[in-house]
Coordinates of C-alpha atoms in Angstrom, one line a residue:
M1 CA 0.1 0.1 0.0
E2 CA 2.7 2.7 0.5
A3 CA 4.3 1.3 -2.1
L4 CA 0.8 2.6 -3.9
L5 CA 0.9 5.4 -3.1
L6 CA 4.2 6.5 -2.8
G7 CA 4.0 5.7 -6.5
V8 CA 0.7 7.6 -6.8
G9 CA 2.0 11.5 -5.1
L10 CA 5.6 10.4 -8.2
L11 CA 3.1 10.3 -10.4
L12 CA 1.6 13.3 -9.5
G13 CA 4.4 15.3 -8.6
A14 CA 5.8 14.7 -11.8
Y15 CA 2.2 15.5 -13.7
V16 CA 2.7 19.2 -11.9
L17 CA 5.9 20.1 -12.2
V18 CA 5.2 19.9 -16.0
Y19 CA 2.1 21.5 -15.6
Y20 CA 3.5 24.7 -14.6
N21 CA 6.9 24.3 -16.6
L22 CA 5.7 22.7 -20.0
V23 CA 1.9 23.5 -20.3
K24 CA 0.5 26.3 -18.4
A25 CA 0.7 29.3 -20.1
P26 CA 2.5 32.4 -18.7
P27 CA -0.4 35.2 -18.8
C28 CA 0.3 38.5 -20.9
R29 CA -0.1 41.9 -19.7
G30 CA 0.0 43.9 -22.5
L31 CA -1.5 47.1 -23.0
A32 CA -4.4 47.6 -19.7
S33 CA -6.9 50.3 -22.0
L34 CA -7.2 49.5 -25.9
R35 CA -10.1 52.2 -25.9
G36 CA -10.4 54.2 -29.6
R37 CA -8.6 51.2 -31.3
T38 CA -10.0 48.4 -33.1
A39 CA -9.2 45.1 -33.4
V40 CA -10.1 42.1 -36.3
V41 CA -9.5 39.0 -34.3
T42 CA -10.5 35.9 -37.6
G43 CA -11.7 32.7 -36.8
A44 CA -12.8 33.7 -33.5
N45 CA -15.9 31.9 -32.2
S46 CA -14.3 29.5 -30.7
G47 CA -11.3 28.4 -29.1
I48 CA -8.2 30.6 -29.4
G49 CA -9.1 33.4 -31.3
K50 CA -12.3 33.9 -28.8
M51 CA -10.6 33.7 -26.6
T52 CA -8.2 36.6 -27.9
A53 CA -10.9 38.9 -28.8
L54 CA -11.9 38.6 -25.1
E55 CA -9.0 40.2 -23.7
L56 CA -9.3 43.1 -26.6
A57 CA -13.3 43.7 -25.4
R58 CA -12.5 43.7 -22.3
R59 CA -9.4 46.4 -22.2
G60 CA -12.0 47.7 -24.3
A61 CA -11.3 47.6 -27.4
R62 CA -13.6 47.5 -30.8
V63 CA -13.5 43.8 -32.3
V64 CA -14.6 42.6 -35.2
L65 CA -15.2 39.2 -35.1
A66 CA -13.7 38.0 -38.7
C67 CA -15.6 34.0 -39.1
R68 CA -17.0 31.8 -42.1
S69 CA -20.6 30.4 -40.0
R70 CA -22.2 33.2 -39.7
E71 CA -24.5 32.0 -36.9
R72 CA -21.2 30.9 -34.7
G73 CA -19.3 34.3 -35.2
E74 CA -23.2 36.2 -34.3
A75 CA -23.4 33.8 -31.9
A76 CA -20.0 34.2 -29.8
A77 CA -19.8 37.9 -30.9
F78 CA -23.3 37.8 -28.9
D79 CA -21.3 35.6 -25.7
L80 CA -18.5 38.3 -26.4
R81 CA -20.6 41.7 -25.9
Q82 CA -22.3 39.7 -22.2
E83 CA -18.8 38.1 -20.7
S84 CA -17.0 41.1 -21.5
G85 CA -19.5 44.3 -20.9
N86 CA -18.6 46.0 -24.4
N87 CA -20.9 46.5 -27.0
E88 CA -18.6 47.0 -29.2
V89 CA -18.1 43.4 -30.2
I90 CA -19.4 42.3 -33.4
F91 CA -19.1 39.7 -36.7
M92 CA -17.9 40.2 -40.4
A93 CA -18.8 37.1 -42.3
L94 CA -14.9 35.7 -43.7
D95 CA -14.4 32.5 -45.5
L96 CA -10.3 32.4 -46.4
A97 CA -10.2 29.4 -48.6
S98 CA -12.2 32.1 -51.0
L99 CA -10.6 34.7 -51.8
A100 CA -13.4 36.6 -53.0
S101 CA -14.6 36.7 -49.9
V102 CA -11.2 37.7 -48.4
R103 CA -12.4 40.6 -51.0
A104 CA -14.9 41.3 -50.0
F105 CA -14.7 41.0 -46.0
A106 CA -11.3 43.8 -46.5
T107 CA -13.6 46.3 -48.5
A108 CA -16.9 46.0 -46.8
F109 CA -14.5 46.3 -43.4
L110 CA -12.4 49.4 -45.2
S111 CA -16.1 51.2 -46.7
S112 CA -17.3 51.0 -42.5
E113 CA -14.3 51.2 -40.3
P114 CA -11.7 54.0 -39.9
R115 CA -9.8 52.3 -37.9
L116 CA -7.1 49.7 -37.5
D117 CA -4.6 49.6 -34.6
I118 CA -3.9 45.3 -34.1
L119 CA -4.6 42.8 -37.2
I120 CA -4.6 38.8 -35.5
H121 CA -4.7 36.0 -37.7
N122 CA -5.4 33.5 -35.3
A123 CA -7.8 31.7 -38.2
G124 CA -6.5 27.4 -40.0
I125 CA -7.3 24.2 -40.3
S126 CA -5.3 21.1 -40.0
S127 CA -6.8 18.7 -42.3
C128 CA -9.0 18.8 -45.6
G129 CA -11.0 17.3 -43.9
R130 CA -13.4 15.6 -46.7
T131 CA -13.5 19.3 -49.3
R132 CA -11.6 18.3 -52.0
E133 CA -9.9 21.9 -54.0
P134 CA -8.1 21.6 -57.1
F135 CA -5.8 23.7 -54.6
N136 CA -3.7 22.8 -51.8
L137 CA -6.5 23.9 -48.8
L138 CA -4.3 24.1 -45.6
L139 CA -2.4 26.5 -48.1
R140 CA -4.8 28.7 -48.7
V141 CA -6.9 28.9 -45.5
N142 CA -3.6 29.1 -43.0
H143 CA -1.4 31.6 -45.3
I144 CA -2.4 32.9 -48.7
G145 CA -5.8 34.2 -47.4
P146 CA -4.6 35.6 -44.1
F147 CA -1.7 36.9 -46.2
L148 CA -4.4 38.8 -49.3
L149 CA -6.3 40.5 -46.2
T150 CA -2.9 41.6 -44.8
H151 CA -2.4 43.4 -48.1
L152 CA -6.3 44.9 -49.1
L153 CA -6.2 45.9 -45.0
L154 CA -2.7 47.0 -45.4
P155 CA -4.1 51.3 -45.5
R156 CA -5.5 51.4 -43.0
L157 CA -2.9 49.3 -40.2
K158 CA -0.5 52.5 -41.5
T159 CA -3.1 55.2 -40.8
S160 CA -3.7 53.8 -37.6
A161 CA -0.4 53.0 -37.0
P162 CA 0.9 52.0 -34.4
S163 CA -0.7 49.6 -35.4
R164 CA 0.4 45.1 -35.2
V165 CA 0.0 42.2 -37.4
V166 CA 0.0 38.9 -35.5
V167 CA -0.2 36.0 -37.1
V168 CA -0.9 32.5 -35.2
S169 CA 1.6 29.9 -37.0
S170 CA 2.7 26.6 -34.4
A171 CA 6.3 25.1 -33.5
A172 CA 5.0 22.1 -36.6
H173 CA 6.7 24.5 -38.8
R174 CA 10.3 23.1 -37.1
R175 CA 9.0 20.6 -39.7
G176 CA 8.4 21.6 -42.2
R177 CA 10.1 22.3 -45.9
L178 CA 8.6 23.8 -49.0
D179 CA 8.8 22.5 -52.4
F180 CA 8.4 26.1 -54.6
T181 CA 7.7 23.5 -57.7
R182 CA 4.3 21.8 -56.1
L183 CA 3.3 24.6 -52.8
D184 CA -0.3 25.1 -54.5
R185 CA -0.6 21.8 -55.2
P186 CA -3.9 19.4 -54.1
V187 CA -3.5 18.0 -51.0
V188 CA -4.6 14.2 -51.1
G189 CA -4.1 11.9 -47.5
W190 CA -3.5 12.2 -43.7
Q191 CA 0.6 12.3 -44.5
Q192 CA 0.5 15.3 -47.0
E193 CA -2.5 17.0 -44.9
L194 CA 0.9 16.9 -42.3
R195 CA 3.6 17.8 -44.3
A196 CA 0.8 20.4 -45.4
Y197 CA 0.0 21.1 -42.6
A198 CA 3.2 22.3 -41.1
D199 CA 4.9 23.3 -44.4
S200 CA 2.0 26.6 -43.8
K201 CA 3.3 26.9 -40.6
L202 CA 6.5 27.5 -42.1
A203 CA 5.2 29.7 -44.3
N204 CA 3.7 32.3 -41.3
V205 CA 7.0 32.5 -40.3
L206 CA 8.7 33.4 -43.3
F207 CA 5.6 36.2 -43.9
A208 CA 5.9 37.5 -41.3
R209 CA 9.5 37.9 -41.2
E210 CA 9.0 39.1 -44.5
L211 CA 6.1 41.2 -43.6
A212 CA 8.9 43.6 -41.2
T213 CA 11.3 44.3 -43.9
Q214 CA 8.3 45.2 -46.1
L215 CA 7.0 47.4 -43.3
E216 CA 10.3 48.6 -41.6
G217 CA 9.9 52.6 -40.8
T218 CA 5.2 52.6 -41.7
G219 CA 4.7 52.2 -37.4
V220 CA 3.2 48.8 -38.6
T221 CA 5.4 45.8 -36.4
C222 CA 4.3 42.1 -37.2
Y223 CA 5.2 39.3 -35.2
A224 CA 4.4 35.2 -35.6
A225 CA 3.1 33.3 -32.0
H226 CA 3.2 29.8 -30.9
P227 CA 0.6 29.3 -28.6
G228 CA 1.6 26.3 -27.1
P229 CA -0.2 23.3 -26.8
V230 CA -3.8 23.6 -26.3
N231 CA -6.6 21.5 -25.7
S232 CA -9.0 23.4 -29.4
E233 CA -11.4 22.3 -31.5
L234 CA -9.1 22.1 -34.2
F235 CA -7.0 18.9 -31.9
L236 CA -10.5 16.7 -32.4
R237 CA -11.5 18.1 -35.5
H238 CA -10.9 15.3 -37.3
V239 CA -10.5 13.4 -35.1
P240 CA -12.7 10.1 -35.3
G241 CA -15.8 10.2 -33.6
W242 CA -14.8 6.7 -31.6
L243 CA -11.7 8.4 -30.4
R244 CA -12.6 12.0 -29.2
P245 CA -13.2 10.6 -25.8
L246 CA -10.3 9.0 -25.0
L247 CA -8.6 11.4 -25.8
R248 CA -10.7 14.4 -24.5
P249 CA -9.6 13.5 -20.8
L250 CA -6.2 13.1 -22.2
A251 CA -6.4 16.7 -23.6
W252 CA -7.4 18.3 -20.8
L253 CA -4.3 16.9 -18.0
A254 CA -1.5 17.2 -21.7
L255 CA -2.9 20.6 -23.0
R256 CA -3.3 24.3 -21.6
A257 CA -7.1 25.3 -22.3
P258 CA -8.5 28.3 -25.2
R259 CA -7.0 31.1 -22.9
G260 CA -3.8 29.8 -22.5
G261 CA -3.1 29.3 -26.2
A262 CA -4.2 33.6 -26.8
Q263 CA -2.0 34.7 -23.5
T264 CA 1.1 34.7 -26.9
P265 CA -1.0 36.1 -29.6
L266 CA -1.9 38.9 -27.1
Y267 CA 2.1 39.3 -25.6
C268 CA 2.3 40.0 -29.7
A269 CA -0.7 42.6 -29.6
L270 CA -0.4 44.6 -26.8
Q271 CA 2.7 44.3 -25.5
E272 CA 5.0 47.5 -25.2
G273 CA 8.7 47.7 -26.5
I274 CA 8.7 44.3 -28.6
E275 CA 8.7 46.3 -31.5
P276 CA 12.0 46.2 -32.6
L277 CA 12.0 42.4 -32.5
S278 CA 9.6 42.8 -36.0
G279 CA 8.8 39.7 -37.9
R280 CA 10.3 37.1 -34.9
Y281 CA 8.9 34.4 -33.9
F282 CA 7.3 34.3 -30.1
A283 CA 6.6 31.3 -27.4
N284 CA 5.3 31.5 -24.1
C285 CA 5.2 35.7 -23.9
R286 CA 8.7 35.1 -25.1
V287 CA 10.8 35.0 -28.4
E288 CA 12.3 32.0 -29.5
E289 CA 14.3 32.0 -32.3
V290 CA 13.9 29.2 -34.5
P291 CA 15.6 26.1 -37.3
P292 CA 17.6 28.5 -40.6
A293 CA 14.9 27.4 -42.9
A294 CA 12.4 29.4 -40.6
R295 CA 14.6 32.1 -41.3
D296 CA 16.7 32.3 -44.9
D297 CA 16.2 35.7 -46.3
R298 CA 15.8 34.5 -50.1
A299 CA 13.2 31.7 -49.0
A300 CA 11.6 34.5 -47.4
H301 CA 10.5 36.4 -50.7
R302 CA 10.7 34.3 -52.7
L303 CA 7.4 32.4 -50.7
W304 CA 5.8 36.8 -50.5
E305 CA 6.0 36.5 -54.5
A306 CA 4.2 33.0 -55.4
S307 CA 2.0 34.1 -52.0
R308 CA 0.8 37.8 -54.8
K309 CA 0.6 35.1 -57.8
L310 CA -1.2 32.8 -55.2
A311 CA -4.1 35.3 -54.1
G312 CA -4.3 37.1 -57.8
L313 CA -2.3 40.0 -56.9
G314 CA -1.1 41.9 -60.1
P315 CA 1.9 43.1 -60.5
G316 CA 0.3 46.7 -60.4
E317 CA -2.3 45.6 -57.3
D318 CA -0.5 46.9 -54.2
A319 CA -1.1 48.6 -51.1
E320 CA -0.7 51.7 -52.2
S321 CA -3.1 51.4 -55.2
D322 CA -5.3 50.4 -52.9
E323 CA -4.9 53.3 -50.7
D324 CA -5.8 55.5 -53.2
S325 CA -8.9 53.7 -54.3
Q326 CA -10.3 53.7 -50.6
S327 CA -9.9 57.6 -50.3
E328 CA -11.6 58.1 -54.2
D329 CA -14.2 56.5 -53.3
P330 CA -14.7 54.3 -49.1
G331 CA -17.9 53.6 -49.7
T332 CA -18.0 52.2 -52.6
P333 CA -17.5 48.4 -53.6
S334 CA -15.9 46.8 -56.7
S335 CA -17.9 46.1 -59.1
P336 CA -18.9 42.6 -59.6
S337 CA -18.6 42.8 -63.3
S338 CA -14.6 44.3 -63.6
P339 CA -14.2 40.3 -61.5
H340 CA -10.5 40.2 -59.6
P341 CA -7.7 38.4 -61.9
E342 CA -8.3 34.7 -62.5
E343 CA -6.0 32.5 -60.0
P344 CA -3.0 30.5 -61.1
T345 CA -2.1 28.0 -61.3
A346 CA 0.7 26.5 -60.8
S347 CA 3.0 26.6 -63.4
E348 CA 3.1 29.9 -63.5
L349 CA 3.8 30.6 -59.4
Y350 CA 8.3 29.9 -59.1
P351 CA 10.8 32.0 -60.8
S352 CA 13.7 30.0 -60.8
P353 CA 16.1 30.8 -58.3
Q354 CA 18.5 32.3 -61.0
N355 CA 15.7 34.7 -62.4
S356 CA 15.0 36.0 -58.5
T357 CA 15.7 39.0 -57.0
D358 CA 19.0 38.9 -55.4
R359 CA 18.4 39.0 -52.0
S360 CA 21.4 39.6 -51.2
T361 CA 21.4 43.6 -51.7
V362 CA 18.4 43.9 -49.6
K363 CA 19.3 45.4 -46.4
R364 CA 18.8 43.0 -43.7
R365 CA 16.3 44.2 -41.6
I366 CA 15.1 41.1 -39.5
P367 CA 18.5 40.8 -37.3
V368 CA 19.3 36.3 -35.9
K369 CA 20.1 37.3 -32.2
A370 CA 18.1 41.1 -31.2
E371 CA 20.0 42.9 -28.8
L372 CA 16.5 43.6 -27.2
E373 CA 14.6 40.9 -24.9
P374 CA 11.2 41.4 -24.3
Q375 CA 10.2 41.2 -20.2
A376 CA 8.7 37.9 -19.0
C377 CA 4.7 38.1 -19.3

């Protein structure tokens, strides 16, 4: 009996050590008040996104929940208004798998919202489920959709500066290896899905890095954030039904609650003094080094150019021209008779390395080692 009690005690002690050192997230203690500021959180109807939006609403921000499902999005907005006491929580429809939906969201937002101080790309998928598309659905939802949305909203971010963009990534980026010859190929089977998910998370980290370079001096900073191991819908969404009852108790014991998962994205959105770390990757509310593939500036720029084509952005369609068109008539949506460029095929996307821009002539703005380390949460 004594040996049994000793064993149970050791197990409990080990669990407590693991939980408080690896699982439990440090709380974010960023800006206390966000009154007069506007934030957009994608995928905010549940999980990490909903908890992120709740904390922003509690601080007084006007929060736009950008979600695919109108029913779930409006229900989440109602819940957050009730829980936060902030009536400025609204739903706007956004389906990141559809470039037309991304453009429609941007048009509606720019015509109705005078500010954008915080843009948090939280929405994501880990599997294609039963959906079959002629493109890489994981890359579309996790990277290309957010890339296009950021591009379209940049004019408002710049006029609201200082402002921030947070891209929720994952430690899975360490397993990512981008193959630019098949970047947008359809994903079939669970093995390809695992690879495509890791690749999309690597794309998130490289996107934040290149975006920081593109935006230096504008007052807009950006960060990649790893929420940690989180017990959210993303974890169980594609698990077979018979397996879920077995995994739920384990997930409850070993994974963070969504509120804990929201802490690092919130830190990146709110913490003062981390502007010199724009473009870096954060985990557990502190900057973390990434593997060579995630700090490859040439690959980051090549991904940027490929993403522009995958997003249907023409060579003359940049943030400045978007800003000019909005200033001319901010209330008029784009005409349905003037469609955006057709989505390109994979064979059109990838210039050879010999023909790509020579990045050695571009000044790198993101050091591998930053002199400034952020404060602990």
